[in-house]
Amino acid sequence: MAVSKERKAELIKQYGKDEKDSGSAPVQVALLTERIRELTEHMKSHQKDFHTRRGLLMLVGKRRRLLSYIKKNDIEEYRELIKSLGIRDNIQ
């Protein structure tokens, strides 16, 4: 259930500074969002898969921490990122 190489390269190109920028916070948030969407679809048909549920909750927590970091450092970048990814603004 990993993100395909092509999709990952596309996300890095879209949200990174260049095609080798895989470590910046916006790229990490985009990749986590993609994995979260895939796992959410998996959970819809496998409600009792608690191992996947735990992993999904850990990914959501990691994405939340990264979004909090981005919001703290650059509010405009944060607003653009959540708008482009379709994430609700619930970071305090």
PDB file of N, CA and C in Angstrom:
ATOM      1  N   MET A   1       0.809  -1.204   0.000  1.00  0.00           N
ATOM      2  CA  MET A   1       0.000   0.000   0.000  1.00  0.00           C
ATOM      3  C   MET A   1       0.846   1.260   0.000  1.00  0.00           C
ATOM      4  N   ALA A   2       2.003   1.159  -0.518  1.00  0.00           N
ATOM      5  CA  ALA A   2       2.870   2.328  -0.578  1.00  0.00           C
ATOM      6  C   ALA A   2       2.514   3.180  -1.792  1.00  0.00           C
ATOM      7  N   VAL A   3       2.943   4.405  -1.760  1.00  0.00           N
ATOM      8  CA  VAL A   3       2.729   5.321  -2.873  1.00  0.00           C
ATOM      9  C   VAL A   3       3.668   4.900  -4.007  1.00  0.00           C
ATOM     10  N   SER A   4       3.159   4.856  -5.237  1.00  0.00           N
ATOM     11  CA  SER A   4       3.989   4.426  -6.363  1.00  0.00           C
ATOM     12  C   SER A   4       5.116   5.430  -6.617  1.00  0.00           C
ATOM     13  N   LYS A   5       6.167   4.951  -7.271  1.00  0.00           N
ATOM     14  CA  LYS A   5       7.323   5.799  -7.541  1.00  0.00           C
ATOM     15  C   LYS A   5       6.939   6.996  -8.399  1.00  0.00           C
ATOM     16  N   GLU A   6       6.071   6.758  -9.377  1.00  0.00           N
ATOM     17  CA  GLU A   6       5.661   7.846 -10.270  1.00  0.00           C
ATOM     18  C   GLU A   6       4.881   8.911  -9.506  1.00  0.00           C
ATOM     19  N   ARG A   7       3.944   8.458  -8.658  1.00  0.00           N
ATOM     20  CA  ARG A   7       3.130   9.397  -7.887  1.00  0.00           C
ATOM     21  C   ARG A   7       3.993  10.166  -6.888  1.00  0.00           C
ATOM     22  N   LYS A   8       4.942   9.465  -6.271  1.00  0.00           N
ATOM     23  CA  LYS A   8       5.843  10.105  -5.314  1.00  0.00           C
ATOM     24  C   LYS A   8       6.686  11.176  -6.006  1.00  0.00           C
ATOM     25  N   ALA A   9       7.227  10.858  -7.177  1.00  0.00           N
ATOM     26  CA  ALA A   9       8.025  11.828  -7.925  1.00  0.00           C
ATOM     27  C   ALA A   9       7.176  13.027  -8.332  1.00  0.00           C
ATOM     28  N   GLU A  10       5.927  12.769  -8.688  1.00  0.00           N
ATOM     29  CA  GLU A  10       5.013  13.854  -9.059  1.00  0.00           C
ATOM     30  C   GLU A  10       4.738  14.783  -7.874  1.00  0.00           C
ATOM     31  N   LEU A  11       4.516  14.210  -6.695  1.00  0.00           N
ATOM     32  CA  LEU A  11       4.274  15.022  -5.498  1.00  0.00           C
ATOM     33  C   LEU A  11       5.514  15.820  -5.107  1.00  0.00           C
ATOM     34  N   ILE A  12       6.683  15.199  -5.209  1.00  0.00           N
ATOM     35  CA  ILE A  12       7.930  15.904  -4.878  1.00  0.00           C
ATOM     36  C   ILE A  12       8.145  17.063  -5.831  1.00  0.00           C
ATOM     37  N   LYS A  13       7.866  16.833  -7.110  1.00  0.00           N
ATOM     38  CA  LYS A  13       8.032  17.902  -8.100  1.00  0.00           C
ATOM     39  C   LYS A  13       7.056  19.045  -7.848  1.00  0.00           C
ATOM     40  N   GLN A  14       5.836  18.709  -7.436  1.00  0.00           N
ATOM     41  CA  GLN A  14       4.810  19.726  -7.219  1.00  0.00           C
ATOM     42  C   GLN A  14       5.046  20.543  -5.945  1.00  0.00           C
ATOM     43  N   TYR A  15       5.415  19.880  -4.847  1.00  0.00           N
ATOM     44  CA  TYR A  15       5.511  20.565  -3.560  1.00  0.00           C
ATOM     45  C   TYR A  15       6.933  20.875  -3.117  1.00  0.00           C
ATOM     46  N   GLY A  16       7.937  20.310  -3.782  1.00  0.00           N
ATOM     47  CA  GLY A  16       9.321  20.545  -3.387  1.00  0.00           C
ATOM     48  C   GLY A  16       9.947  21.707  -4.138  1.00  0.00           C
ATOM     49  N   LYS A  17      11.146  22.060  -3.721  1.00  0.00           N
ATOM     50  CA  LYS A  17      11.879  23.136  -4.388  1.00  0.00           C
ATOM     51  C   LYS A  17      12.446  22.658  -5.723  1.00  0.00           C
ATOM     52  N   ASP A  18      12.854  21.381  -5.776  1.00  0.00           N
ATOM     53  CA  ASP A  18      13.300  20.753  -7.014  1.00  0.00           C
ATOM     54  C   ASP A  18      12.939  19.269  -6.948  1.00  0.00           C
ATOM     55  N   GLU A  19      13.355  18.490  -7.947  1.00  0.00           N
ATOM     56  CA  GLU A  19      12.945  17.080  -7.992  1.00  0.00           C
ATOM     57  C   GLU A  19      13.677  16.194  -6.991  1.00  0.00           C
ATOM     58  N   LYS A  20      14.709  16.718  -6.342  1.00  0.00           N
ATOM     59  CA  LYS A  20      15.434  15.937  -5.333  1.00  0.00           C
ATOM     60  C   LYS A  20      15.073  16.347  -3.908  1.00  0.00           C
ATOM     61  N   ASP A  21      14.147  17.265  -3.742  1.00  0.00           N
ATOM     62  CA  ASP A  21      13.768  17.776  -2.427  1.00  0.00           C
ATOM     63  C   ASP A  21      12.660  16.910  -1.835  1.00  0.00           C
ATOM     64  N   SER A  22      13.058  15.818  -1.190  1.00  0.00           N
ATOM     65  CA  SER A  22      12.059  14.927  -0.608  1.00  0.00           C
ATOM     66  C   SER A  22      11.935  15.103   0.905  1.00  0.00           C
ATOM     67  N   GLY A  23      12.730  15.966   1.500  1.00  0.00           N
ATOM     68  CA  GLY A  23      12.739  16.084   2.948  1.00  0.00           C
ATOM     69  C   GLY A  23      12.071  17.308   3.500  1.00  0.00           C
ATOM     70  N   SER A  24      11.691  18.265   2.650  1.00  0.00           N
ATOM     71  CA  SER A  24      11.075  19.474   3.187  1.00  0.00           C
ATOM     72  C   SER A  24       9.687  19.151   3.730  1.00  0.00           C
ATOM     73  N   ALA A  25       9.231  19.948   4.662  1.00  0.00           N
ATOM     74  CA  ALA A  25       7.973  19.684   5.358  1.00  0.00           C
ATOM     75  C   ALA A  25       6.769  19.631   4.413  1.00  0.00           C
ATOM     76  N   PRO A  26       6.612  20.537   3.444  1.00  0.00           N
ATOM     77  CA  PRO A  26       5.449  20.424   2.545  1.00  0.00           C
ATOM     78  C   PRO A  26       5.431  19.128   1.736  1.00  0.00           C
ATOM     79  N   VAL A  27       6.595  18.658   1.320  1.00  0.00           N
ATOM     80  CA  VAL A  27       6.661  17.401   0.576  1.00  0.00           C
ATOM     81  C   VAL A  27       6.275  16.244   1.483  1.00  0.00           C
ATOM     82  N   GLN A  28       6.775  16.248   2.702  1.00  0.00           N
ATOM     83  CA  GLN A  28       6.433  15.186   3.643  1.00  0.00           C
ATOM     84  C   GLN A  28       4.943  15.172   3.930  1.00  0.00           C
ATOM     85  N   VAL A  29       4.337  16.346   4.079  1.00  0.00           N
ATOM     86  CA  VAL A  29       2.898  16.423   4.325  1.00  0.00           C
ATOM     87  C   VAL A  29       2.126  15.874   3.124  1.00  0.00           C
ATOM     88  N   ALA A  30       2.554  16.210   1.918  1.00  0.00           N
ATOM     89  CA  ALA A  30       1.878  15.721   0.709  1.00  0.00           C
ATOM     90  C   ALA A  30       1.974  14.202   0.612  1.00  0.00           C
ATOM     91  N   LEU A  31       3.145  13.644   0.893  1.00  0.00           N
ATOM     92  CA  LEU A  31       3.315  12.194   0.839  1.00  0.00           C
ATOM     93  C   LEU A  31       2.496  11.495   1.920  1.00  0.00           C
ATOM     94  N   LEU A  32       2.492  12.067   3.121  1.00  0.00           N
ATOM     95  CA  LEU A  32       1.682  11.488   4.195  1.00  0.00           C
ATOM     96  C   LEU A  32       0.200  11.537   3.854  1.00  0.00           C
ATOM     97  N   THR A  33      -0.241  12.629   3.246  1.00  0.00           N
ATOM     98  CA  THR A  33      -1.640  12.764   2.871  1.00  0.00           C
ATOM     99  C   THR A  33      -2.025  11.690   1.862  1.00  0.00           C
ATOM    100  N   GLU A  34      -1.155  11.416   0.932  1.00  0.00           N
ATOM    101  CA  GLU A  34      -1.423  10.372  -0.074  1.00  0.00           C
ATOM    102  C   GLU A  34      -1.548   9.009   0.590  1.00  0.00           C
ATOM    103  N   ARG A  35      -0.628   8.698   1.507  1.00  0.00           N
ATOM    104  CA  ARG A  35      -0.699   7.418   2.225  1.00  0.00           C
ATOM    105  C   ARG A  35      -1.937   7.340   3.100  1.00  0.00           C
ATOM    106  N   ILE A  36      -2.300   8.439   3.738  1.00  0.00           N
ATOM    107  CA  ILE A  36      -3.486   8.465   4.596  1.00  0.00           C
ATOM    108  C   ILE A  36      -4.741   8.191   3.770  1.00  0.00           C
ATOM    109  N   ARG A  37      -4.813   8.775   2.577  1.00  0.00           N
ATOM    110  CA  ARG A  37      -5.977   8.532   1.714  1.00  0.00           C
ATOM    111  C   ARG A  37      -6.074   7.061   1.310  1.00  0.00           C
ATOM    112  N   GLU A  38      -4.940   6.450   0.976  1.00  0.00           N
ATOM    113  CA  GLU A  38      -4.937   5.035   0.610  1.00  0.00           C
ATOM    114  C   GLU A  38      -5.369   4.157   1.781  1.00  0.00           C
ATOM    115  N   LEU A  39      -4.834   4.438   2.963  1.00  0.00           N
ATOM    116  CA  LEU A  39      -5.184   3.629   4.135  1.00  0.00           C
ATOM    117  C   LEU A  39      -6.638   3.842   4.546  1.00  0.00           C
ATOM    118  N   THR A  40      -7.157   5.040   4.341  1.00  0.00           N
ATOM    119  CA  THR A  40      -8.559   5.300   4.658  1.00  0.00           C
ATOM    120  C   THR A  40      -9.466   4.463   3.763  1.00  0.00           C
ATOM    121  N   GLU A  41      -9.117   4.364   2.484  1.00  0.00           N
ATOM    122  CA  GLU A  41      -9.895   3.518   1.569  1.00  0.00           C
ATOM    123  C   GLU A  41      -9.815   2.054   1.996  1.00  0.00           C
ATOM    124  N   HIS A  42      -8.647   1.607   2.429  1.00  0.00           N
ATOM    125  CA  HIS A  42      -8.486   0.232   2.908  1.00  0.00           C
ATOM    126  C   HIS A  42      -9.358  -0.015   4.136  1.00  0.00           C
ATOM    127  N   MET A  43      -9.401   0.953   5.038  1.00  0.00           N
ATOM    128  CA  MET A  43     -10.167   0.788   6.277  1.00  0.00           C
ATOM    129  C   MET A  43     -11.673   0.751   6.029  1.00  0.00           C
ATOM    130  N   LYS A  44     -12.132   1.337   4.938  1.00  0.00           N
ATOM    131  CA  LYS A  44     -13.567   1.300   4.629  1.00  0.00           C
ATOM    132  C   LYS A  44     -14.048  -0.122   4.372  1.00  0.00           C
ATOM    133  N   SER A  45     -13.195  -0.943   3.794  1.00  0.00           N
ATOM    134  CA  SER A  45     -13.609  -2.318   3.509  1.00  0.00           C
ATOM    135  C   SER A  45     -13.075  -3.331   4.526  1.00  0.00           C
ATOM    136  N   HIS A  46     -12.163  -2.908   5.386  1.00  0.00           N
ATOM    137  CA  HIS A  46     -11.602  -3.792   6.417  1.00  0.00           C
ATOM    138  C   HIS A  46     -11.690  -3.087   7.772  1.00  0.00           C
ATOM    139  N   GLN A  47     -12.890  -3.016   8.322  1.00  0.00           N
ATOM    140  CA  GLN A  47     -13.114  -2.253   9.547  1.00  0.00           C
ATOM    141  C   GLN A  47     -12.383  -2.824  10.754  1.00  0.00           C
ATOM    142  N   LYS A  48     -12.119  -4.119  10.771  1.00  0.00           N
ATOM    143  CA  LYS A  48     -11.519  -4.740  11.954  1.00  0.00           C
ATOM    144  C   LYS A  48     -10.004  -4.887  11.860  1.00  0.00           C
ATOM    145  N   ASP A  49      -9.392  -4.234  10.897  1.00  0.00           N
ATOM    146  CA  ASP A  49      -7.938  -4.278  10.742  1.00  0.00           C
ATOM    147  C   ASP A  49      -7.315  -3.238  11.686  1.00  0.00           C
ATOM    148  N   PHE A  50      -7.094  -3.659  12.914  1.00  0.00           N
ATOM    149  CA  PHE A  50      -6.652  -2.717  13.936  1.00  0.00           C
ATOM    150  C   PHE A  50      -5.176  -2.350  13.796  1.00  0.00           C
ATOM    151  N   HIS A  51      -4.368  -3.210  13.186  1.00  0.00           N
ATOM    152  CA  HIS A  51      -2.972  -2.863  12.964  1.00  0.00           C
ATOM    153  C   HIS A  51      -2.866  -1.709  11.975  1.00  0.00           C
ATOM    154  N   THR A  52      -3.654  -1.776  10.924  1.00  0.00           N
ATOM    155  CA  THR A  52      -3.668  -0.686   9.951  1.00  0.00           C
ATOM    156  C   THR A  52      -4.229   0.578  10.574  1.00  0.00           C
ATOM    157  N   ARG A  53      -5.229   0.420  11.429  1.00  0.00           N
ATOM    158  CA  ARG A  53      -5.827   1.582  12.094  1.00  0.00           C
ATOM    159  C   ARG A  53      -4.790   2.313  12.942  1.00  0.00           C
ATOM    160  N   ARG A  54      -3.985   1.554  13.675  1.00  0.00           N
ATOM    161  CA  ARG A  54      -2.957   2.172  14.502  1.00  0.00           C
ATOM    162  C   ARG A  54      -1.938   2.903  13.633  1.00  0.00           C
ATOM    163  N   GLY A  55      -1.514   2.272  12.551  1.00  0.00           N
ATOM    164  CA  GLY A  55      -0.576   2.916  11.635  1.00  0.00           C
ATOM    165  C   GLY A  55      -1.156   4.180  11.030  1.00  0.00           C
ATOM    166  N   LEU A  56      -2.435   4.127  10.675  1.00  0.00           N
ATOM    167  CA  LEU A  56      -3.109   5.295  10.114  1.00  0.00           C
ATOM    168  C   LEU A  56      -3.143   6.439  11.119  1.00  0.00           C
ATOM    169  N   LEU A  57      -3.464   6.141  12.367  1.00  0.00           N
ATOM    170  CA  LEU A  57      -3.509   7.183  13.395  1.00  0.00           C
ATOM    171  C   LEU A  57      -2.121   7.773  13.650  1.00  0.00           C
ATOM    172  N   MET A  58      -1.086   6.945  13.552  1.00  0.00           N
ATOM    173  CA  MET A  58       0.276   7.457  13.730  1.00  0.00           C
ATOM    174  C   MET A  58       0.653   8.392  12.576  1.00  0.00           C
ATOM    175  N   LEU A  59       0.250   8.042  11.350  1.00  0.00           N
ATOM    176  CA  LEU A  59       0.524   8.911  10.200  1.00  0.00           C
ATOM    177  C   LEU A  59      -0.214  10.239  10.321  1.00  0.00           C
ATOM    178  N   VAL A  60      -1.459  10.186  10.791  1.00  0.00           N
ATOM    179  CA  VAL A  60      -2.233  11.417  10.970  1.00  0.00           C
ATOM    180  C   VAL A  60      -1.570  12.314  12.009  1.00  0.00           C
ATOM    181  N   GLY A  61      -1.055  11.712  13.091  1.00  0.00           N
ATOM    182  CA  GLY A  61      -0.360  12.482  14.122  1.00  0.00           C
ATOM    183  C   GLY A  61       0.913  13.119  13.601  1.00  0.00           C
ATOM    184  N   LYS A  62       1.659  12.370  12.785  1.00  0.00           N
ATOM    185  CA  LYS A  62       2.892  12.909  12.219  1.00  0.00           C
ATOM    186  C   LYS A  62       2.587  14.066  11.271  1.00  0.00           C
ATOM    187  N   ARG A  63       1.537  13.892  10.444  1.00  0.00           N
ATOM    188  CA  ARG A  63       1.157  14.969   9.521  1.00  0.00           C
ATOM    189  C   ARG A  63       0.698  16.201  10.300  1.00  0.00           C
ATOM    190  N   ARG A  64      -0.004  15.991  11.389  1.00  0.00           N
ATOM    191  CA  ARG A  64      -0.474  17.106  12.210  1.00  0.00           C
ATOM    192  C   ARG A  64       0.693  17.893  12.807  1.00  0.00           C
ATOM    193  N   ARG A  65       1.721  17.173  13.266  1.00  0.00           N
ATOM    194  CA  ARG A  65       2.906  17.846  13.822  1.00  0.00           C
ATOM    195  C   ARG A  65       3.638  18.638  12.745  1.00  0.00           C
ATOM    196  N   LEU A  66       3.771  18.059  11.554  1.00  0.00           N
ATOM    197  CA  LEU A  66       4.433  18.777  10.465  1.00  0.00           C
ATOM    198  C   LEU A  66       3.638  20.018  10.055  1.00  0.00           C
ATOM    199  N   LEU A  67       2.308  19.901  10.002  1.00  0.00           N
ATOM    200  CA  LEU A  67       1.478  21.054   9.654  1.00  0.00           C
ATOM    201  C   LEU A  67       1.583  22.142  10.717  1.00  0.00           C
ATOM    202  N   SER A  68       1.678  21.740  11.968  1.00  0.00           N
ATOM    203  CA  SER A  68       1.845  22.706  13.047  1.00  0.00           C
ATOM    204  C   SER A  68       3.166  23.457  12.891  1.00  0.00           C
ATOM    205  N   TYR A  69       4.218  22.743  12.518  1.00  0.00           N
ATOM    206  CA  TYR A  69       5.531  23.365  12.274  1.00  0.00           C
ATOM    207  C   TYR A  69       5.451  24.360  11.120  1.00  0.00           C
ATOM    208  N   ILE A  70       4.807  23.972  10.032  1.00  0.00           N
ATOM    209  CA  ILE A  70       4.688  24.863   8.874  1.00  0.00           C
ATOM    210  C   ILE A  70       3.882  26.101   9.234  1.00  0.00           C
ATOM    211  N   LYS A  71       2.790  25.900   9.975  1.00  0.00           N
ATOM    212  CA  LYS A  71       1.936  27.027  10.366  1.00  0.00           C
ATOM    213  C   LYS A  71       2.689  28.005  11.257  1.00  0.00           C
ATOM    214  N   LYS A  72       3.517  27.461  12.146  1.00  0.00           N
ATOM    215  CA  LYS A  72       4.285  28.303  13.062  1.00  0.00           C
ATOM    216  C   LYS A  72       5.309  29.151  12.314  1.00  0.00           C
ATOM    217  N   ASN A  73       5.913  28.590  11.261  1.00  0.00           N
ATOM    218  CA  ASN A  73       6.987  29.281  10.558  1.00  0.00           C
ATOM    219  C   ASN A  73       6.521  30.146   9.393  1.00  0.00           C
ATOM    220  N   ASP A  74       5.487  29.719   8.665  1.00  0.00           N
ATOM    221  CA  ASP A  74       5.043  30.470   7.494  1.00  0.00           C
ATOM    222  C   ASP A  74       3.555  30.214   7.270  1.00  0.00           C
ATOM    223  N   ILE A  75       2.712  31.125   7.759  1.00  0.00           N
ATOM    224  CA  ILE A  75       1.261  30.930   7.721  1.00  0.00           C
ATOM    225  C   ILE A  75       0.724  30.914   6.288  1.00  0.00           C
ATOM    226  N   GLU A  76       1.310  31.685   5.403  1.00  0.00           N
ATOM    227  CA  GLU A  76       0.836  31.714   4.009  1.00  0.00           C
ATOM    228  C   GLU A  76       1.119  30.392   3.301  1.00  0.00           C
ATOM    229  N   GLU A  77       2.302  29.847   3.510  1.00  0.00           N
ATOM    230  CA  GLU A  77       2.636  28.542   2.926  1.00  0.00           C
ATOM    231  C   GLU A  77       1.684  27.477   3.463  1.00  0.00           C
ATOM    232  N   TYR A  78       1.371  27.559   4.754  1.00  0.00           N
ATOM    233  CA  TYR A  78       0.446  26.620   5.382  1.00  0.00           C
ATOM    234  C   TYR A  78      -0.931  26.692   4.727  1.00  0.00           C
ATOM    235  N   ARG A  79      -1.439  27.895   4.528  1.00  0.00           N
ATOM    236  CA  ARG A  79      -2.762  28.057   3.931  1.00  0.00           C
ATOM    237  C   ARG A  79      -2.813  27.525   2.501  1.00  0.00           C
ATOM    238  N   GLU A  80      -1.755  27.799   1.738  1.00  0.00           N
ATOM    239  CA  GLU A  80      -1.692  27.292   0.360  1.00  0.00           C
ATOM    240  C   GLU A  80      -1.624  25.761   0.339  1.00  0.00           C
ATOM    241  N   LEU A  81      -0.853  25.193   1.260  1.00  0.00           N
ATOM    242  CA  LEU A  81      -0.675  23.748   1.299  1.00  0.00           C
ATOM    243  C   LEU A  81      -1.971  23.031   1.643  1.00  0.00           C
ATOM    244  N   ILE A  82      -2.665  23.469   2.688  1.00  0.00           N
ATOM    245  CA  ILE A  82      -3.901  22.773   3.059  1.00  0.00           C
ATOM    246  C   ILE A  82      -4.980  22.965   2.002  1.00  0.00           C
ATOM    247  N   LYS A  83      -4.957  24.102   1.323  1.00  0.00           N
ATOM    248  CA  LYS A  83      -5.932  24.324   0.258  1.00  0.00           C
ATOM    249  C   LYS A  83      -5.672  23.386  -0.913  1.00  0.00           C
ATOM    250  N   SER A  84      -4.407  23.243  -1.307  1.00  0.00           N
ATOM    251  CA  SER A  84      -4.081  22.398  -2.456  1.00  0.00           C
ATOM    252  C   SER A  84      -4.256  20.914  -2.144  1.00  0.00           C
ATOM    253  N   LEU A  85      -4.056  20.518  -0.879  1.00  0.00           N
ATOM    254  CA  LEU A  85      -4.213  19.110  -0.509  1.00  0.00           C
ATOM    255  C   LEU A  85      -5.636  18.761  -0.088  1.00  0.00           C
ATOM    256  N   GLY A  86      -6.456  19.761   0.158  1.00  0.00           N
ATOM    257  CA  GLY A  86      -7.831  19.501   0.573  1.00  0.00           C
ATOM    258  C   GLY A  86      -7.930  19.044   2.021  1.00  0.00           C
ATOM    259  N   ILE A  87      -7.096  19.624   2.881  1.00  0.00           N
ATOM    260  CA  ILE A  87      -7.092  19.279   4.306  1.00  0.00           C
ATOM    261  C   ILE A  87      -7.823  20.376   5.061  1.00  0.00           C
ATOM    262  N   ARG A  88      -8.605  19.983   6.072  1.00  0.00           N
ATOM    263  CA  ARG A  88      -9.279  20.983   6.898  1.00  0.00           C
ATOM    264  C   ARG A  88      -8.273  21.662   7.834  1.00  0.00           C
ATOM    265  N   ASP A  89      -8.552  22.905   8.181  1.00  0.00           N
ATOM    266  CA  ASP A  89      -7.678  23.666   9.077  1.00  0.00           C
ATOM    267  C   ASP A  89      -8.144  23.449  10.516  1.00  0.00           C
ATOM    268  N   ASN A  90      -7.492  22.525  11.214  1.00  0.00           N
ATOM    269  CA  ASN A  90      -7.860  22.292  12.609  1.00  0.00           C
ATOM    270  C   ASN A  90      -6.632  22.286  13.511  1.00  0.00           C
ATOM    271  N   ILE A  91      -5.564  22.914  13.087  1.00  0.00           N
ATOM    272  CA  ILE A  91      -4.344  23.020  13.882  1.00  0.00           C
ATOM    273  C   ILE A  91      -4.463  24.260  14.765  1.00  0.00           C
ATOM    274  N   GLN A  92      -4.235  24.081  16.040  1.00  0.00           N
ATOM    275  CA  GLN A  92      -4.375  25.202  16.984  1.00  0.00           C
ATOM    276  C   GLN A  92      -3.191  26.117  16.897  1.00  0.00           C
TER     277      GLN A  92
END
